[in-house]
PDB file of C-alpha atoms in Angstrom:
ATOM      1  CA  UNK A1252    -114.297-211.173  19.137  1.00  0.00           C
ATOM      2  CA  UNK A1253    -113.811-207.883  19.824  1.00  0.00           C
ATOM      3  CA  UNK A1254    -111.808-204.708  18.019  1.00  0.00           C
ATOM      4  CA  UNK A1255    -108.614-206.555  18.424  1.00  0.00           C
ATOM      5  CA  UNK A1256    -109.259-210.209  17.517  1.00  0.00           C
ATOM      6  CA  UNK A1257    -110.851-208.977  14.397  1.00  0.00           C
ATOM      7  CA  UNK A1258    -107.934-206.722  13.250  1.00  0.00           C
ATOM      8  CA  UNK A1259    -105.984-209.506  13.394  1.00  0.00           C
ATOM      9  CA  UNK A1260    -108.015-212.357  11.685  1.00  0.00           C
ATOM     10  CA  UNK A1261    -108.496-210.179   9.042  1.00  0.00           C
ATOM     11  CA  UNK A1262    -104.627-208.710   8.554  1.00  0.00           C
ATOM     12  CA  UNK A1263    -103.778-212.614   8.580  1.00  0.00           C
ATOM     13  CA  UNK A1264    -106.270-214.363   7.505  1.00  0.00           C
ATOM     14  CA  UNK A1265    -106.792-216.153  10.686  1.00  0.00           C
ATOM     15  CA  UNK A1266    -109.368-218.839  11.392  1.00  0.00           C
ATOM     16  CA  UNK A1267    -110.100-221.799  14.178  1.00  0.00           C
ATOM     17  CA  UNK A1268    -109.625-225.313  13.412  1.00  0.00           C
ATOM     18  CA  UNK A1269    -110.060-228.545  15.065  1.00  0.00           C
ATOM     19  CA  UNK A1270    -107.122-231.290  14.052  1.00  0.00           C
ATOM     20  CA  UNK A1271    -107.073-234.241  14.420  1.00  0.00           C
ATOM     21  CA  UNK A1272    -104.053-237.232  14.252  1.00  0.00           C
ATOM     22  CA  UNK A1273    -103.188-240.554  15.378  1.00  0.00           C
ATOM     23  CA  UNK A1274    -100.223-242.060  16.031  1.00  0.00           C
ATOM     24  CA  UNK A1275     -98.999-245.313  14.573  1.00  0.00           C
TER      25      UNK A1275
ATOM     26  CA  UNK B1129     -84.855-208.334  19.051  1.00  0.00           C
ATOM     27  CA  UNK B1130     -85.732-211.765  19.300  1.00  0.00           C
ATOM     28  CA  UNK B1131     -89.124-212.918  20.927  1.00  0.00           C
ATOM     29  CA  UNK B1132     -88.745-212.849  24.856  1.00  0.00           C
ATOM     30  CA  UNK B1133     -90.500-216.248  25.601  1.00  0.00           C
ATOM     31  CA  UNK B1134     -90.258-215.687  29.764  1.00  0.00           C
ATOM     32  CA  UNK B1135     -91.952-212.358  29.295  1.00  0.00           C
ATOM     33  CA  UNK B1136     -94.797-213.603  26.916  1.00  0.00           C
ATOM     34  CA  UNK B1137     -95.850-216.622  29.183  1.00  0.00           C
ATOM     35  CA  UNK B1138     -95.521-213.829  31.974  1.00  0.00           C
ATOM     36  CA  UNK B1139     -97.927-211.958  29.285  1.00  0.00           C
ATOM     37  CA  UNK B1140    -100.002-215.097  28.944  1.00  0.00           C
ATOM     38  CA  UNK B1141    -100.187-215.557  32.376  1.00  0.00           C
ATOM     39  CA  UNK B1142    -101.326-212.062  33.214  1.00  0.00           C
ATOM     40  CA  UNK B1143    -104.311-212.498  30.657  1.00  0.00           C
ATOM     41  CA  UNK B1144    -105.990-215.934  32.057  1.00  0.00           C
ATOM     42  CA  UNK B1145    -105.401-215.036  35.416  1.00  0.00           C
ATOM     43  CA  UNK B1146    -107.752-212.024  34.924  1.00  0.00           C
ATOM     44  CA  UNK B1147    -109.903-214.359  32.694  1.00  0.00           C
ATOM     45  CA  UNK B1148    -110.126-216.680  36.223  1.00  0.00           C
ATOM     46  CA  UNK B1149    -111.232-212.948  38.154  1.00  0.00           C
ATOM     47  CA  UNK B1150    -113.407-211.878  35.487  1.00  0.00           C
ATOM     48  CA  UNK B1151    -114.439-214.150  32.811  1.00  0.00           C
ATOM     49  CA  UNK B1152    -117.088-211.403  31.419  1.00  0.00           C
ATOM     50  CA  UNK B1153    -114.708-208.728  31.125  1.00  0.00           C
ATOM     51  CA  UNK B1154    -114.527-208.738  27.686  1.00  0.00           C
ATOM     52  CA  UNK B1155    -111.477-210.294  26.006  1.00  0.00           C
ATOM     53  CA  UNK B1156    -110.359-210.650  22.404  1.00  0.00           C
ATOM     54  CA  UNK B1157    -111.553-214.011  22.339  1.00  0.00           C
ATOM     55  CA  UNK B1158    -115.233-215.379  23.764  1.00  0.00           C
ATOM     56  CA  UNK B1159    -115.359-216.937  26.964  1.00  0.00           C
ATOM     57  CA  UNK B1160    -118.054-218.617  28.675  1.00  0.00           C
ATOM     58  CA  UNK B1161    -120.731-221.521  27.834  1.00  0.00           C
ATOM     59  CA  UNK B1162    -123.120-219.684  25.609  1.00  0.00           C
ATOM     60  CA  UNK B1163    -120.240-218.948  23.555  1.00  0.00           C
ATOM     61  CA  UNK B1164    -119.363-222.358  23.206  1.00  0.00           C
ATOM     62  CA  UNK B1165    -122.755-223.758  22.998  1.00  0.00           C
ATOM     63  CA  UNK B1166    -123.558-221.277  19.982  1.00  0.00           C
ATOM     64  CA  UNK B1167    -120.278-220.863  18.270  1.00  0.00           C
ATOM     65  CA  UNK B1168    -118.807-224.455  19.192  1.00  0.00           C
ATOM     66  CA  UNK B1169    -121.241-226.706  18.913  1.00  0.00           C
ATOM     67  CA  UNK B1170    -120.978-228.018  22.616  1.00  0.00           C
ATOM     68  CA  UNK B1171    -124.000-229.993  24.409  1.00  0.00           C
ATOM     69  CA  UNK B1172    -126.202-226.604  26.306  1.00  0.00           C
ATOM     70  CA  UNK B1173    -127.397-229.770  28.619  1.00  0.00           C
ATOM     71  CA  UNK B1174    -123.498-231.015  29.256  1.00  0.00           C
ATOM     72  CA  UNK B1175    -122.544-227.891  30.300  1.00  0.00           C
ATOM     73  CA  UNK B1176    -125.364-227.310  32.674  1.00  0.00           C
ATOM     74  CA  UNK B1177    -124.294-229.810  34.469  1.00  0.00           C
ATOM     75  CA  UNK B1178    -120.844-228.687  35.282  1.00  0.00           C
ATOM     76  CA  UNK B1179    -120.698-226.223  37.824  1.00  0.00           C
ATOM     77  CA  UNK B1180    -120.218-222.483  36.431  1.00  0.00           C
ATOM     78  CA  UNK B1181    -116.970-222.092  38.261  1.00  0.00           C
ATOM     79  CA  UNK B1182    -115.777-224.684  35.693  1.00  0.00           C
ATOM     80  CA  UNK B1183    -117.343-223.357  32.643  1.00  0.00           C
ATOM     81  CA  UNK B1184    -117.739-219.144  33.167  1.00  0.00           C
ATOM     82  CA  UNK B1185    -113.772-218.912  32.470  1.00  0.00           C
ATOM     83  CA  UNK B1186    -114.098-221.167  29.107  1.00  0.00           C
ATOM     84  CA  UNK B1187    -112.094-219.653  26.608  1.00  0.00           C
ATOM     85  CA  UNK B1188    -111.305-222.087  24.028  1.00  0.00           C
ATOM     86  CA  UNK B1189    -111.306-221.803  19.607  1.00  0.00           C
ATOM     87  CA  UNK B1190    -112.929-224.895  18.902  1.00  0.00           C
ATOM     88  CA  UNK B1191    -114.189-228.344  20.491  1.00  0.00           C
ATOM     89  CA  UNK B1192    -111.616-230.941  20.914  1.00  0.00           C
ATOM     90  CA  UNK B1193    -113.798-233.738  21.812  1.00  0.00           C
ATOM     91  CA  UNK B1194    -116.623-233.091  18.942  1.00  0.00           C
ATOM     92  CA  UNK B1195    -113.974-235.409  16.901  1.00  0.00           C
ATOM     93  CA  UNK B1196    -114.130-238.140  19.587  1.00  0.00           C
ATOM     94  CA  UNK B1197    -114.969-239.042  23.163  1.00  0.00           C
ATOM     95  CA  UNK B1198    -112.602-240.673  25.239  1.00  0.00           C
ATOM     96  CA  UNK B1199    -113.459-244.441  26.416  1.00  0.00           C
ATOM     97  CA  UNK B1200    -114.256-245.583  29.599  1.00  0.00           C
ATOM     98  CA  UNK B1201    -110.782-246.310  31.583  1.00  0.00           C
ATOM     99  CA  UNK B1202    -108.451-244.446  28.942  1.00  0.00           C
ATOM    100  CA  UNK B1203    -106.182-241.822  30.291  1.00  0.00           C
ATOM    101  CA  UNK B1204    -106.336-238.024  29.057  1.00  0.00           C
ATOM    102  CA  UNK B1205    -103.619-235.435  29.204  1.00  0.00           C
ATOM    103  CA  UNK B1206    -105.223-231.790  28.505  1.00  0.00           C
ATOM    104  CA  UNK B1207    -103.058-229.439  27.610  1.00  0.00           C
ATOM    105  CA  UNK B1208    -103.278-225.969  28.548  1.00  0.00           C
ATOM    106  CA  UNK B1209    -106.326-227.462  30.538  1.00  0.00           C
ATOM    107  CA  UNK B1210    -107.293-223.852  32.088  1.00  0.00           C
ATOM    108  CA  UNK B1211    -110.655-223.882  34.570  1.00  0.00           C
ATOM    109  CA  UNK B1212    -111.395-227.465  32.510  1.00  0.00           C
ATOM    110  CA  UNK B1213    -114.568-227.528  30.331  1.00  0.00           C
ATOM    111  CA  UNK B1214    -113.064-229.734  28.052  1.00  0.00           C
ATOM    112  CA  UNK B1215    -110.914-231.595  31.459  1.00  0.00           C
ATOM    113  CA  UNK B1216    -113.830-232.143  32.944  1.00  0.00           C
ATOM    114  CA  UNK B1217    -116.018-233.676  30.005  1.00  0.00           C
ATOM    115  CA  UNK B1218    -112.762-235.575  29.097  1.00  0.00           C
ATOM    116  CA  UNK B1219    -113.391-236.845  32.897  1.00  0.00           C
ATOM    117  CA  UNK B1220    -117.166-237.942  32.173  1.00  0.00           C
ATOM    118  CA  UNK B1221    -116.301-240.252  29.286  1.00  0.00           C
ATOM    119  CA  UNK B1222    -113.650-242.095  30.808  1.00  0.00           C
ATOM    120  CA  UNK B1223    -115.398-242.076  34.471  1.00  0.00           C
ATOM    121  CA  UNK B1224    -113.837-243.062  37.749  1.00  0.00           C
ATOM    122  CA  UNK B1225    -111.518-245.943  36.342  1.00  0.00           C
ATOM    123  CA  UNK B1226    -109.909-243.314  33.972  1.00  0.00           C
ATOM    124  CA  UNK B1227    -107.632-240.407  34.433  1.00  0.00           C
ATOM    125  CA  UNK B1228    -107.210-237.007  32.911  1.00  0.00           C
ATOM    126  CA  UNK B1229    -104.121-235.115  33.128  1.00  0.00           C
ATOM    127  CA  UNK B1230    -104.585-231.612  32.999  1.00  0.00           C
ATOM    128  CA  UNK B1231    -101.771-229.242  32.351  1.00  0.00           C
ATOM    129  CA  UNK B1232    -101.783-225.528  32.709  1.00  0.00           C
ATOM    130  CA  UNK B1233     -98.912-222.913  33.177  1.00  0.00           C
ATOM    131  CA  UNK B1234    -101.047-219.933  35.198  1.00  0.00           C
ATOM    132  CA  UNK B1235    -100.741-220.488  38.940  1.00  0.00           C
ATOM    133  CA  UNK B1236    -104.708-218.922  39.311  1.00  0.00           C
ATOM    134  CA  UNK B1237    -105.785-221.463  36.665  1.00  0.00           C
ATOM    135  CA  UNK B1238    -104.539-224.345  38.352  1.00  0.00           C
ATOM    136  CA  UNK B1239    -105.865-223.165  41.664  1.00  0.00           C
ATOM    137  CA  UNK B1240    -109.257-223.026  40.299  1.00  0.00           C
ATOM    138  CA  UNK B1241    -108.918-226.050  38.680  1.00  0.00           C
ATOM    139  CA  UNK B1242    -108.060-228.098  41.407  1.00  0.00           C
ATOM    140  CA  UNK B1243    -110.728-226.263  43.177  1.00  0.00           C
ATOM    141  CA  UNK B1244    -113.207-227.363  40.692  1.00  0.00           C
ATOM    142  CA  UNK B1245    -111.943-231.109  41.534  1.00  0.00           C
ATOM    143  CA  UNK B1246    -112.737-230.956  45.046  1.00  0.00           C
ATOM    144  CA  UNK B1247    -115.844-229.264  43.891  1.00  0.00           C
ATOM    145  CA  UNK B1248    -117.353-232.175  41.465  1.00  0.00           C
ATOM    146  CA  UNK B1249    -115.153-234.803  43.128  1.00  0.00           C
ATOM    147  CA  UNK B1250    -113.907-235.917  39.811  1.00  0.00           C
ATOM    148  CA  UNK B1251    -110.597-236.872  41.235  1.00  0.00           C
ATOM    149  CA  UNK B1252    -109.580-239.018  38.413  1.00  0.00           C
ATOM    150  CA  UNK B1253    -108.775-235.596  36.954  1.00  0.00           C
ATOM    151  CA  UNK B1254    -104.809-234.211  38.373  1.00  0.00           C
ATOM    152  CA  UNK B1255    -103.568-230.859  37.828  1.00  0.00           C
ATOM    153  CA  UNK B1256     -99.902-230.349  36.955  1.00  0.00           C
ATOM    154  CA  UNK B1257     -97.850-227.190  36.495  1.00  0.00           C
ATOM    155  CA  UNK B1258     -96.037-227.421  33.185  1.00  0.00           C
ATOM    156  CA  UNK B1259     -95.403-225.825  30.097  1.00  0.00           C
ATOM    157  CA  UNK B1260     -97.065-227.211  26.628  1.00  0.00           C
ATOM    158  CA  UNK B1261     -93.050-227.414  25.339  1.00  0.00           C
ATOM    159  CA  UNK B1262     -92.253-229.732  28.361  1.00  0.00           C
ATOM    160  CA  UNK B1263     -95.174-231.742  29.402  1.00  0.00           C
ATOM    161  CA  UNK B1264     -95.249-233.227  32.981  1.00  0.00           C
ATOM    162  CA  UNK B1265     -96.329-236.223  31.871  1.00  0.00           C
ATOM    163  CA  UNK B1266     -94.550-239.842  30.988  1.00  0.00           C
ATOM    164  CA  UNK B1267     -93.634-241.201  27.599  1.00  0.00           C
ATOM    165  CA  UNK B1268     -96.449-243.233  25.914  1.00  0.00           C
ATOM    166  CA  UNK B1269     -98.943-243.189  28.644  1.00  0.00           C
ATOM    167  CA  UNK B1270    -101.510-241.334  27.265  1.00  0.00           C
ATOM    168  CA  UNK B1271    -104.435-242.506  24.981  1.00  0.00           C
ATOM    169  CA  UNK B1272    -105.947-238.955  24.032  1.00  0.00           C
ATOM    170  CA  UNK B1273    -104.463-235.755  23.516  1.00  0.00           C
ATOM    171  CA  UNK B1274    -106.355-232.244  23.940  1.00  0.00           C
ATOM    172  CA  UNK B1275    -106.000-228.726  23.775  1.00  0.00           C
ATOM    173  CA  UNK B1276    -108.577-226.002  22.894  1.00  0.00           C
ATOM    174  CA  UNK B1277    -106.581-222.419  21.904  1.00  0.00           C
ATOM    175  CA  UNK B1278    -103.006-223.334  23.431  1.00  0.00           C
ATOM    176  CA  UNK B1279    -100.538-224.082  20.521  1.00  0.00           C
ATOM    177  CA  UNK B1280    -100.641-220.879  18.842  1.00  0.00           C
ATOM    178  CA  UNK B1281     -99.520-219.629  22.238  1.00  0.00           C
ATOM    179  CA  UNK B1282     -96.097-220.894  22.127  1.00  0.00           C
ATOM    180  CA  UNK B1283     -93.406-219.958  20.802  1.00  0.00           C
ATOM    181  CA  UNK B1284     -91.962-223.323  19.966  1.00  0.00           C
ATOM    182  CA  UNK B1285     -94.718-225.336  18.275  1.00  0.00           C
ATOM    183  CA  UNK B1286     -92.394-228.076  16.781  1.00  0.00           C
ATOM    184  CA  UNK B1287     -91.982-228.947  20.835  1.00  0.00           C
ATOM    185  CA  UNK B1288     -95.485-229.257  21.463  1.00  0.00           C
ATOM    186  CA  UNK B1289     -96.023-231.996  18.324  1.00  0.00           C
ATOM    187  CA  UNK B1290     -93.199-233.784  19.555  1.00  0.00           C
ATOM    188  CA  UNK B1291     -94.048-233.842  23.374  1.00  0.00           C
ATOM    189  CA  UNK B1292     -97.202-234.653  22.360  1.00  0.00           C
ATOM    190  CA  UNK B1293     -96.190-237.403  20.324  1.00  0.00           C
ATOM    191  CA  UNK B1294     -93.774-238.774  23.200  1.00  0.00           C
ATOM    192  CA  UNK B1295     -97.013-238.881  25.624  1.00  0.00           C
ATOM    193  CA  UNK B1296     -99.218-240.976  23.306  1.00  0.00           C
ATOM    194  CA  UNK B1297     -99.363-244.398  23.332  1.00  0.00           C
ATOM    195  CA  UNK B1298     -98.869-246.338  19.995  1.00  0.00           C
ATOM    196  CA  UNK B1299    -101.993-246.024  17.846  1.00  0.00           C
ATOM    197  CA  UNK B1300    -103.088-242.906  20.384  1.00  0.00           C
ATOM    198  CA  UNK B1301    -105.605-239.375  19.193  1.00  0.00           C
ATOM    199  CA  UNK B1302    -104.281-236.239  19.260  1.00  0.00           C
ATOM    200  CA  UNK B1303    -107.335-233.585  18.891  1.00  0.00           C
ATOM    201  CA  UNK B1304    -106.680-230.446  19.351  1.00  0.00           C
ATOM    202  CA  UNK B1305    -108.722-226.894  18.519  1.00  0.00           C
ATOM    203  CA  UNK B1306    -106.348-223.960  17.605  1.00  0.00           C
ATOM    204  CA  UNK B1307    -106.115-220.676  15.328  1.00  0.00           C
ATOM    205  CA  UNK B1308    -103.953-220.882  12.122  1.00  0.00           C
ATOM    206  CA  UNK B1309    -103.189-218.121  10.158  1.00  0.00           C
ATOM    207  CA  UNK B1310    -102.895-217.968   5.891  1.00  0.00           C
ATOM    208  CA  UNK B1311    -100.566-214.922   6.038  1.00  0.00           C
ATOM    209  CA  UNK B1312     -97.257-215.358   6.852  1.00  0.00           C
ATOM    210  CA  UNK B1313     -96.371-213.019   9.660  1.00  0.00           C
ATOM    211  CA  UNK B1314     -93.596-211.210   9.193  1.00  0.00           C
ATOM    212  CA  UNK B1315     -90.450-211.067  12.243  1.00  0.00           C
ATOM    213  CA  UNK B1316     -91.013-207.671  13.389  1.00  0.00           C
ATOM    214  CA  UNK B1317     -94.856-208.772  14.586  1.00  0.00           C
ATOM    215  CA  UNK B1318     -93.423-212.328  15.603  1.00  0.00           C
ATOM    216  CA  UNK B1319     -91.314-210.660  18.385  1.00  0.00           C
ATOM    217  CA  UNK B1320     -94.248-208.451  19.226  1.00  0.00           C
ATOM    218  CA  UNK B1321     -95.794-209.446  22.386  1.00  0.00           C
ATOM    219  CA  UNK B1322     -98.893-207.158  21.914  1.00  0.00           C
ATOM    220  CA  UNK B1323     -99.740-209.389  18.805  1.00  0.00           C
ATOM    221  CA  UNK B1324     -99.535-212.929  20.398  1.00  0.00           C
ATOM    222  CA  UNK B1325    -101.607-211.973  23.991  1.00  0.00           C
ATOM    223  CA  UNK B1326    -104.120-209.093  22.500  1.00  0.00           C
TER     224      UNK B1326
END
């Protein structure tokens, strides 16, 4: 959101994940 | 000049503590629970049932536990836990007989969480200062790992994998929302502060 959050998802091609793992 | 970690958790700090004051200010991320019932895919009717002083300061990427709940009587470490939307749904699923163990590093985030646990008398949910690099928590104890917009906050990621790995138990979930990037960033905006907090 915002001026700021956009400036940088764009220079960086930034996006939001959800990851998931499991350990052996 | 290398990255100054003390004065970018002071940095970090300084930002969720206002988000505690003033979660509407306007931030460069969303908070609150319309935000993460629209954007997030959380339950509206969940929410609604935690009190507002849990939810308002909500400030997360993504939705840890949309991969998974938690069973009844499992223990859950939340890292980064802030004001504890996530804690406290963590806290639902595995009910009295369970445990969450929520981690934050801002002094006015833990105040409000443990506020909020007095509030809901959830108290199978326990704050604890610490940082995501050097969790608070004993080896293998945990079966669930969450965080929601925390690792791309540190400075030393590779830490936070491996303490996060030393807290599960064998066979343990580690589900965690973040931001990536695709662009390398080069070291000049690495050491910049003003990049990582706004």
């Amino acid at each position: 959101t915002g001026a700021s959050g956009q400036r940088k998802a764009d220079k960086f091609e930034t996006e939001g994940v959800n990851l998931r793992a499991r350990k052996p | 000049m290398p990255l100054d970690t003390t004065r970018l958790r002071d940095e970090i700090r300084k930002v969720y503590s206002e988000v505690v004051g003033d979660p509407k200010k306007g931030y460069h991320f969303h908070t609150g629970p319309e935000y993460a019932t629209e954007r997030l895919g959380y339950s509206r009717a969940e929410l609604a049932e935690l009190p507002d002083a849990v939810t308002a300061p909500f400030a997360g990427v993504g939705n840890p536990l949309a991969m998974g709940r938690p069973e009844v009587g499992q223990t859950v470490v939340d890292i980064g836990a802030g004001s504890g939307t996530d804690t406290f749904l963590a806290a639902r699923a595995v009910g009295p007989s369970g445990r969450v163990i929520a981690v934050d590093m801002t002094d006015a985030m833990l105040e409000r969480g443990r506020e909020n646990v007095l509030l809901t008398g959830m108290t199978q949910i326990e704050y604890r200062k610490g940082l995501a690099e050097s969790l608070p928590v004993a080896d293998a104890c945990a079966d669930l790992v969450i965080s929601n917009g925390v690792v791309n906050l540190s400075p030393d990621k590779d830490a936070v994998f491996r303490e996060t790995f030393r807290v599960l138990k064998p066979g343990g979930r580690l589900q965690i929302a973040d931001i990536v990037v695709h662009k390398d960033i080069p070291p000049a905006g690495r050491e910049d502060i003003a990049i990582w907090t706004a």
